[in-house]
PDB file of C-alpha atoms in Angstrom:
ATOM      1  CA  MET A   1     205.908 -36.815 118.463  1.00 45.00           C
ATOM      2  CA  THR A   2     204.195 -39.787 116.163  1.00 42.00           C
ATOM      3  CA  PRO A   3     206.941 -40.710 113.554  1.00 44.00           C
ATOM      4  CA  GLY A   4     206.111 -39.234 110.120  1.00 46.00           C
ATOM      5  CA  ARG A   5     204.273 -36.435 111.368  1.00 44.00           C
ATOM      6  CA  LYS A   6     205.171 -32.875 111.070  1.00 43.00           C
ATOM      7  CA  SER A   7     205.222 -30.839 114.114  1.00 42.00           C
ATOM      8  CA  ARG A   8     203.062 -27.961 114.054  1.00 43.00           C
ATOM      9  CA  THR A   9     203.831 -24.581 116.194  1.00 42.00           C
ATOM     10  CA  VAL A  10     200.914 -24.194 118.746  1.00 42.00           C
ATOM     11  CA  ARG A  11     200.363 -20.372 118.800  1.00 47.00           C
ATOM     12  CA  LYS A  12     199.091 -19.317 122.315  1.00 51.00           C
ATOM     13  CA  ALA A  13     195.377 -17.897 121.918  1.00 51.00           C
ATOM     14  CA  VAL A  14     194.880 -14.285 122.650  1.00 48.00           C
ATOM     15  CA  PRO A  15     192.381 -13.586 125.065  1.00 51.00           C
ATOM     16  CA  ALA A  16     189.156 -11.912 123.385  1.00 51.00           C
ATOM     17  CA  ARG A  17     189.356  -9.012 126.109  1.00 53.00           C
ATOM     18  CA  SER A  18     193.231  -8.116 124.835  1.00 51.00           C
ATOM     19  CA  ARG A  19     191.981  -8.276 121.179  1.00 58.00           C
ATOM     20  CA  LYS A  20     188.681  -6.180 121.426  1.00 65.00           C
ATOM     21  CA  PRO A  21     190.169  -3.029 122.614  1.00 64.00           C
ATOM     22  CA  LYS A  22     192.500  -3.099 119.398  1.00 68.00           C
ATOM     23  CA  ARG A  23     189.400  -3.707 116.858  1.00 73.00           C
ATOM     24  CA  ASP A  24     187.384  -0.796 118.889  1.00 84.00           C
ATOM     25  CA  ALA A  25     190.519   1.280 117.919  1.00 87.00           C
ATOM     26  CA  GLU A  26     190.685   0.530 114.375  1.00 90.00           C
ATOM     27  CA  ALA A  27     186.915   0.834 114.201  1.00 93.00           C
ATOM     28  CA  THR A  28     186.967   4.258 115.743  1.00 93.00           C
ATOM     29  CA  ARG A  29     190.156   5.322 113.419  1.00 94.00           C
ATOM     30  CA  GLU A  30     188.100   4.119 110.430  1.00 95.00           C
ATOM     31  CA  ARG A  31     184.758   6.044 111.515  1.00 96.00           C
ATOM     32  CA  ILE A  32     186.907   9.312 111.995  1.00 96.00           C
ATOM     33  CA  PHE A  33     188.404   8.852 108.655  1.00 96.00           C
ATOM     34  CA  ALA A  34     185.217   8.484 106.937  1.00 96.00           C
ATOM     35  CA  ALA A  35     183.795  11.344 108.600  1.00 97.00           C
ATOM     36  CA  ALA A  36     186.375  13.594 108.014  1.00 97.00           C
ATOM     37  CA  THR A  37     186.632  12.696 103.970  1.00 96.00           C
ATOM     38  CA  ARG A  38     182.793  13.650 104.252  1.00 96.00           C
ATOM     39  CA  GLU A  39     183.298  16.791 106.034  1.00 96.00           C
ATOM     40  CA  PHE A  40     186.491  18.331 104.094  1.00 96.00           C
ATOM     41  CA  ALA A  41     184.639  17.299 100.788  1.00 96.00           C
ATOM     42  CA  SER A  42     181.717  19.115 101.587  1.00 95.00           C
ATOM     43  CA  HIS A  43     183.579  22.496 103.734  1.00 95.00           C
ATOM     44  CA  GLY A  44     187.177  22.313 102.555  1.00 94.00           C
ATOM     45  CA  PHE A  45     189.940  22.457 104.766  1.00 95.00           C
ATOM     46  CA  GLY A  46     189.253  26.059 105.936  1.00 93.00           C
ATOM     47  CA  GLY A  47     185.526  25.499 106.781  1.00 95.00           C
ATOM     48  CA  ALA A  48     185.889  21.885 108.309  1.00 96.00           C
ATOM     49  CA  ARG A  49     185.172  21.582 111.736  1.00 96.00           C
ATOM     50  CA  VAL A  50     186.583  19.230 114.327  1.00 96.00           C
ATOM     51  CA  ASP A  51     183.545  18.886 116.339  1.00 96.00           C
ATOM     52  CA  ARG A  52     181.310  18.031 113.281  1.00 97.00           C
ATOM     53  CA  ILE A  53     183.826  15.232 112.486  1.00 96.00           C
ATOM     54  CA  SER A  54     183.839  13.837 115.647  1.00 96.00           C
ATOM     55  CA  LYS A  55     179.849  13.936 116.102  1.00 95.00           C
ATOM     56  CA  ARG A  56     179.333  12.197 112.779  1.00 95.00           C
ATOM     57  CA  ALA A  57     182.022   9.584 113.774  1.00 95.00           C
ATOM     58  CA  LYS A  58     180.457   8.932 117.074  1.00 93.00           C
ATOM     59  CA  THR A  59     183.151   9.797 119.171  1.00 93.00           C
ATOM     60  CA  PHE A  60     185.079  12.491 120.968  1.00 93.00           C
ATOM     61  CA  ASP A  61     187.245  15.168 119.678  1.00 93.00           C
ATOM     62  CA  ARG A  62     189.979  13.686 122.142  1.00 93.00           C
ATOM     63  CA  MET A  63     189.788  10.679 120.116  1.00 94.00           C
ATOM     64  CA  LEU A  64     190.578  12.673 116.997  1.00 93.00           C
ATOM     65  CA  TYR A  65     193.797  14.098 118.387  1.00 93.00           C
ATOM     66  CA  TYR A  66     194.724  10.906 119.701  1.00 94.00           C
ATOM     67  CA  HIS A  67     194.655   9.010 116.222  1.00 94.00           C
ATOM     68  CA  PHE A  68     195.494  11.723 114.051  1.00 95.00           C
ATOM     69  CA  GLY A  69     197.342  14.641 115.843  1.00 93.00           C
ATOM     70  CA  ASN A  70     195.417  17.612 114.603  1.00 94.00           C
ATOM     71  CA  LYS A  71     193.198  19.060 112.037  1.00 95.00           C
ATOM     72  CA  GLU A  72     196.218  19.431 109.257  1.00 95.00           C
ATOM     73  CA  GLN A  73     197.521  15.984 109.947  1.00 95.00           C
ATOM     74  CA  LEU A  74     193.946  14.324 109.456  1.00 96.00           C
ATOM     75  CA  PHE A  75     193.342  16.148 106.356  1.00 96.00           C
ATOM     76  CA  ARG A  76     196.782  15.133 105.132  1.00 95.00           C
ATOM     77  CA  VAL A  77     195.700  11.281 105.695  1.00 95.00           C
ATOM     78  CA  VAL A  78     192.409  11.960 104.029  1.00 96.00           C
ATOM     79  CA  LEU A  79     194.084  13.470 100.902  1.00 95.00           C
ATOM     80  CA  GLU A  80     196.303  10.692 101.078  1.00 94.00           C
ATOM     81  CA  GLY A  81     193.710   8.043 100.950  1.00 94.00           C
ATOM     82  CA  ALA A  82     191.980   9.683  98.168  1.00 94.00           C
ATOM     83  CA  TYR A  83     195.296   9.653  96.108  1.00 92.00           C
ATOM     84  CA  GLU A  84     195.963   5.849  97.106  1.00 92.00           C
ATOM     85  CA  ASP A  85     192.216   4.884  96.082  1.00 93.00           C
ATOM     86  CA  LEU A  86     192.562   6.561  92.605  1.00 92.00           C
ATOM     87  CA  TRP A  87     195.960   4.835  91.910  1.00 91.00           C
ATOM     88  CA  ALA A  88     194.947   1.388  93.271  1.00 91.00           C
ATOM     89  CA  ALA A  89     192.021   1.960  90.738  1.00 94.00           C
ATOM     90  CA  GLU A  90     194.482   2.532  87.889  1.00 91.00           C
ATOM     91  CA  GLU A  91     196.599  -0.510  89.046  1.00 90.00           C
ATOM     92  CA  ARG A  92     193.594  -2.713  88.365  1.00 93.00           C
ATOM     93  CA  LEU A  93     193.205  -1.507  84.521  1.00 93.00           C
ATOM     94  CA  ASP A  94     194.761  -4.254  82.468  1.00 92.00           C
ATOM     95  CA  LEU A  95     195.987  -2.865  79.190  1.00 94.00           C
ATOM     96  CA  ALA A  96     199.329  -4.338  78.698  1.00 92.00           C
ATOM     97  CA  ARG A  97     198.188  -6.295  75.615  1.00 92.00           C
ATOM     98  CA  ALA A  98     195.038  -4.060  74.386  1.00 95.00           C
ATOM     99  CA  ASP A  99     195.352  -2.487  71.103  1.00 97.00           C
ATOM    100  CA  PRO A 100     196.861   0.988  71.668  1.00 97.00           C
ATOM    101  CA  VAL A 101     193.836   2.619  70.345  1.00 98.00           C
ATOM    102  CA  ALA A 102     191.350   0.916  72.430  1.00 97.00           C
ATOM    103  CA  GLY A 103     193.643   0.915  75.618  1.00 97.00           C
ATOM    104  CA  LEU A 104     193.595   4.683  74.923  1.00 97.00           C
ATOM    105  CA  ARG A 105     189.957   4.947  74.876  1.00 98.00           C
ATOM    106  CA  GLU A 106     189.583   2.765  77.970  1.00 97.00           C
ATOM    107  CA  LEU A 107     192.018   5.149  80.029  1.00 96.00           C
ATOM    108  CA  ILE A 108     190.468   8.082  78.656  1.00 97.00           C
ATOM    109  CA  ALA A 109     186.857   6.667  79.787  1.00 97.00           C
ATOM    110  CA  PHE A 110     188.083   5.204  83.100  1.00 97.00           C
ATOM    111  CA  THR A 111     189.536   8.753  83.994  1.00 96.00           C
ATOM    112  CA  TRP A 112     186.573  10.594  83.369  1.00 97.00           C
ATOM    113  CA  GLN A 113     183.967   7.910  84.929  1.00 97.00           C
ATOM    114  CA  TYR A 114     186.571   8.169  88.034  1.00 97.00           C
ATOM    115  CA  TYR A 115     185.754  11.918  88.347  1.00 97.00           C
ATOM    116  CA  VAL A 116     182.013  11.386  87.939  1.00 96.00           C
ATOM    117  CA  ASP A 117     181.546   8.542  90.686  1.00 96.00           C
ATOM    118  CA  HIS A 118     184.272  10.309  92.951  1.00 96.00           C
ATOM    119  CA  PRO A 119     183.414  14.074  92.950  1.00 93.00           C
ATOM    120  CA  GLU A 120     184.613  14.258  96.663  1.00 94.00           C
ATOM    121  CA  PHE A 121     188.233  13.623  95.299  1.00 96.00           C
ATOM    122  CA  ILE A 122     187.843  16.643  93.002  1.00 95.00           C
ATOM    123  CA  ARG A 123     186.531  18.900  96.104  1.00 95.00           C
ATOM    124  CA  LEU A 124     189.452  17.699  98.149  1.00 96.00           C
ATOM    125  CA  LEU A 125     192.162  18.455  95.333  1.00 95.00           C
ATOM    126  CA  ASN A 126     190.637  21.686  94.888  1.00 95.00           C
ATOM    127  CA  SER A 127     190.957  22.563  98.753  1.00 95.00           C
ATOM    128  CA  GLU A 128     194.538  21.234  98.604  1.00 95.00           C
ATOM    129  CA  ASN A 129     195.151  23.607  95.467  1.00 95.00           C
ATOM    130  CA  LEU A 130     193.757  26.650  97.532  1.00 93.00           C
ATOM    131  CA  GLN A 131     196.654  25.642 100.220  1.00 92.00           C
ATOM    132  CA  GLN A 132     199.231  25.617  97.492  1.00 93.00           C
ATOM    133  CA  GLY A 133     199.719  22.025  97.609  1.00 92.00           C
ATOM    134  CA  ARG A 134     201.334  22.316 101.055  1.00 92.00           C
ATOM    135  CA  ASN A 135     199.739  19.017 102.547  1.00 92.00           C
ATOM    136  CA  VAL A 136     200.990  16.896  99.648  1.00 90.00           C
ATOM    137  CA  ARG A 137     204.434  18.533  99.745  1.00 89.00           C
ATOM    138  CA  ARG A 138     204.604  17.502 103.090  1.00 88.00           C
ATOM    139  CA  SER A 139     203.177  13.718 102.518  1.00 88.00           C
ATOM    140  CA  THR A 140     205.929  11.142 102.848  1.00 82.00           C
ATOM    141  CA  ARG A 141     203.329   8.527 101.596  1.00 83.00           C
ATOM    142  CA  VAL A 142     202.390  10.461  98.527  1.00 82.00           C
ATOM    143  CA  GLY A 143     206.069  11.001  97.733  1.00 70.00           C
ATOM    144  CA  LYS A 144     206.957   6.928  97.842  1.00 72.00           C
ATOM    145  CA  LEU A 145     204.007   6.289  95.712  1.00 71.00           C
ATOM    146  CA  SER A 146     203.636   6.897  91.925  1.00 67.00           C
ATOM    147  CA  SER A 147     200.492   7.040  89.640  1.00 75.00           C
ATOM    148  CA  PRO A 148     200.385   3.905  87.189  1.00 88.00           C
ATOM    149  CA  PHE A 149     198.952   6.260  84.810  1.00 90.00           C
ATOM    150  CA  ILE A 150     202.063   7.694  83.240  1.00 91.00           C
ATOM    151  CA  ARG A 151     203.309   3.873  83.285  1.00 92.00           C
ATOM    152  CA  ILE A 152     200.242   2.850  81.196  1.00 94.00           C
ATOM    153  CA  ILE A 153     200.192   5.768  78.906  1.00 96.00           C
ATOM    154  CA  SER A 154     203.913   5.584  78.056  1.00 96.00           C
ATOM    155  CA  ASP A 155     203.390   1.578  76.998  1.00 96.00           C
ATOM    156  CA  LEU A 156     200.130   2.564  74.948  1.00 97.00           C
ATOM    157  CA  LEU A 157     201.958   5.527  73.150  1.00 97.00           C
ATOM    158  CA  ALA A 158     205.137   3.397  72.525  1.00 97.00           C
ATOM    159  CA  ARG A 159     203.201   0.457  71.020  1.00 97.00           C
ATOM    160  CA  GLY A 160     200.783   2.887  69.091  1.00 98.00           C
ATOM    161  CA  ALA A 161     204.123   4.767  67.646  1.00 97.00           C
ATOM    162  CA  LYS A 162     205.431   1.389  66.715  1.00 97.00           C
ATOM    163  CA  GLU A 163     202.433   0.156  65.063  1.00 96.00           C
ATOM    164  CA  GLY A 164     201.888   3.440  63.297  1.00 97.00           C
ATOM    165  CA  VAL A 165     198.970   4.793  64.658  1.00 97.00           C
ATOM    166  CA  PHE A 166     200.518   7.394  67.020  1.00 98.00           C
ATOM    167  CA  ARG A 167     203.036   9.842  66.028  1.00 96.00           C
ATOM    168  CA  SER A 168     206.197   9.184  68.015  1.00 96.00           C
ATOM    169  CA  GLY A 169     207.650  11.761  70.581  1.00 96.00           C
ATOM    170  CA  VAL A 170     204.536  12.205  72.107  1.00 97.00           C
ATOM    171  CA  ASP A 171     205.096  13.331  76.114  1.00 97.00           C
ATOM    172  CA  PRO A 172     203.053  11.180  78.126  1.00 96.00           C
ATOM    173  CA  LEU A 173     203.254  13.873  80.857  1.00 95.00           C
ATOM    174  CA  LYS A 174     201.460  16.311  78.722  1.00 96.00           C
ATOM    175  CA  LEU A 175     199.154  13.926  77.333  1.00 97.00           C
ATOM    176  CA  TYR A 176     197.955  12.903  81.185  1.00 95.00           C
ATOM    177  CA  ILE A 177     197.310  16.505  82.082  1.00 96.00           C
ATOM    178  CA  THR A 178     195.466  17.035  78.786  1.00 97.00           C
ATOM    179  CA  ILE A 179     193.039  14.024  79.775  1.00 97.00           C
ATOM    180  CA  ALA A 180     192.716  14.820  83.553  1.00 95.00           C
ATOM    181  CA  ALA A 181     192.122  18.774  82.366  1.00 96.00           C
ATOM    182  CA  LEU A 182     189.131  17.752  80.121  1.00 97.00           C
ATOM    183  CA  GLY A 183     187.433  15.614  82.752  1.00 96.00           C
ATOM    184  CA  TYR A 184     188.243  17.915  85.739  1.00 96.00           C
ATOM    185  CA  PHE A 185     187.229  21.179  84.792  1.00 95.00           C
ATOM    186  CA  TYR A 186     183.925  19.694  83.435  1.00 96.00           C
ATOM    187  CA  VAL A 187     183.199  18.023  86.676  1.00 95.00           C
ATOM    188  CA  SER A 188     184.684  20.712  89.153  1.00 95.00           C
ATOM    189  CA  ASN A 189     182.993  23.563  87.473  1.00 94.00           C
ATOM    190  CA  ARG A 190     179.502  21.606  86.723  1.00 93.00           C
ATOM    191  CA  TYR A 191     177.470  24.153  88.760  1.00 93.00           C
ATOM    192  CA  THR A 192     178.619  27.357  87.114  1.00 93.00           C
ATOM    193  CA  LEU A 193     178.790  26.075  83.965  1.00 92.00           C
ATOM    194  CA  THR A 194     175.072  24.484  84.014  1.00 91.00           C
ATOM    195  CA  HIS A 195     173.951  28.059  85.447  1.00 91.00           C
ATOM    196  CA  PHE A 196     175.964  30.038  82.918  1.00 91.00           C
ATOM    197  CA  LEU A 197     175.028  27.702  79.887  1.00 91.00           C
ATOM    198  CA  GLY A 198     171.579  26.750  80.611  1.00 90.00           C
ATOM    199  CA  ALA A 199     172.187  23.288  80.002  1.00 89.00           C
ATOM    200  CA  ASP A 200     172.172  20.188  82.472  1.00 90.00           C
ATOM    201  CA  LEU A 201     175.942  18.985  81.990  1.00 92.00           C
ATOM    202  CA  MET A 202     175.868  15.949  84.355  1.00 93.00           C
ATOM    203  CA  GLY A 203     172.687  14.130  82.827  1.00 93.00           C
ATOM    204  CA  GLU A 204     173.372  11.024  81.260  1.00 94.00           C
ATOM    205  CA  LYS A 205     173.202  12.072  77.639  1.00 95.00           C
ATOM    206  CA  ALA A 206     175.501  14.967  78.125  1.00 95.00           C
ATOM    207  CA  ARG A 207     178.151  12.937  80.271  1.00 96.00           C
ATOM    208  CA  LYS A 208     178.428  10.430  77.590  1.00 97.00           C
ATOM    209  CA  ALA A 209     178.438  13.342  74.655  1.00 97.00           C
ATOM    210  CA  TRP A 210     181.551  14.766  76.835  1.00 97.00           C
ATOM    211  CA  LEU A 211     183.412  11.546  76.930  1.00 98.00           C
ATOM    212  CA  ALA A 212     182.901  11.120  73.032  1.00 98.00           C
ATOM    213  CA  HIS A 213     184.216  14.642  72.892  1.00 98.00           C
ATOM    214  CA  ILE A 214     187.436  13.979  75.230  1.00 97.00           C
ATOM    215  CA  THR A 215     187.981  10.796  73.323  1.00 98.00           C
ATOM    216  CA  ASP A 216     187.945  12.604  69.900  1.00 98.00           C
ATOM    217  CA  VAL A 217     190.224  15.425  71.158  1.00 97.00           C
ATOM    218  CA  VAL A 218     192.761  13.327  72.579  1.00 98.00           C
ATOM    219  CA  LEU A 219     193.148  10.811  69.648  1.00 98.00           C
ATOM    220  CA  ALA A 220     193.093  13.355  67.160  1.00 97.00           C
ATOM    221  CA  SER A 221     196.208  15.401  69.046  1.00 97.00           C
ATOM    222  CA  ILE A 222     198.163  12.047  68.448  1.00 98.00           C
ATOM    223  CA  ALA A 223     197.117  10.724  65.318  1.00 97.00           C
ATOM    224  CA  ALA A 224     200.201   9.624  63.012  1.00 95.00           C
ATOM    225  CA  ALA A 225     200.071  11.823  60.031  1.00 83.00           C
TER     226      ALA A 225
END
């Protein structure tokens, strides 16, 4: 070795033919996952069919069973992915130094827009609730994760109470449910509500008006006296 020169670890090159099967397997798994997400979101767990998932993923049923075990396990993985996507989006919110009122407004707007932009998330949760949450209970991944939402709300409430803009003693869990419910119900029932009320609930004007209503309701419920 030349004096003064650091030695470098030389890694043996992996032949291209040995890397390709791994890449192909990962690509197949990703296609199955994407196809399953669309199938379960469109037809629910009960109505989803393995053959349609395989066809959409451009693979075979046996590959689905090889990668995911069975239909129920595949649904569980899809559901876990939906939760993880939401929580990853929540983690990207930077509200630690935000004004408490402005921060809560942003959190409400984020939640509402996420439901609007991800109707598949709403439909997957609807399907899981029809199964009484059995896949969530059996999921080890969901159990190890926790939504950043509660932590963010707790911080905003604490700082808002200290500044005198929010009343003290507000339960962050109840506030979370309130925010989620006001957005979730509207989006999940938009078809029946549109027919029943005779109004275009998903038009841009209607969506903006509902966000303003949600925000007013939530802020009024926690405002300091």
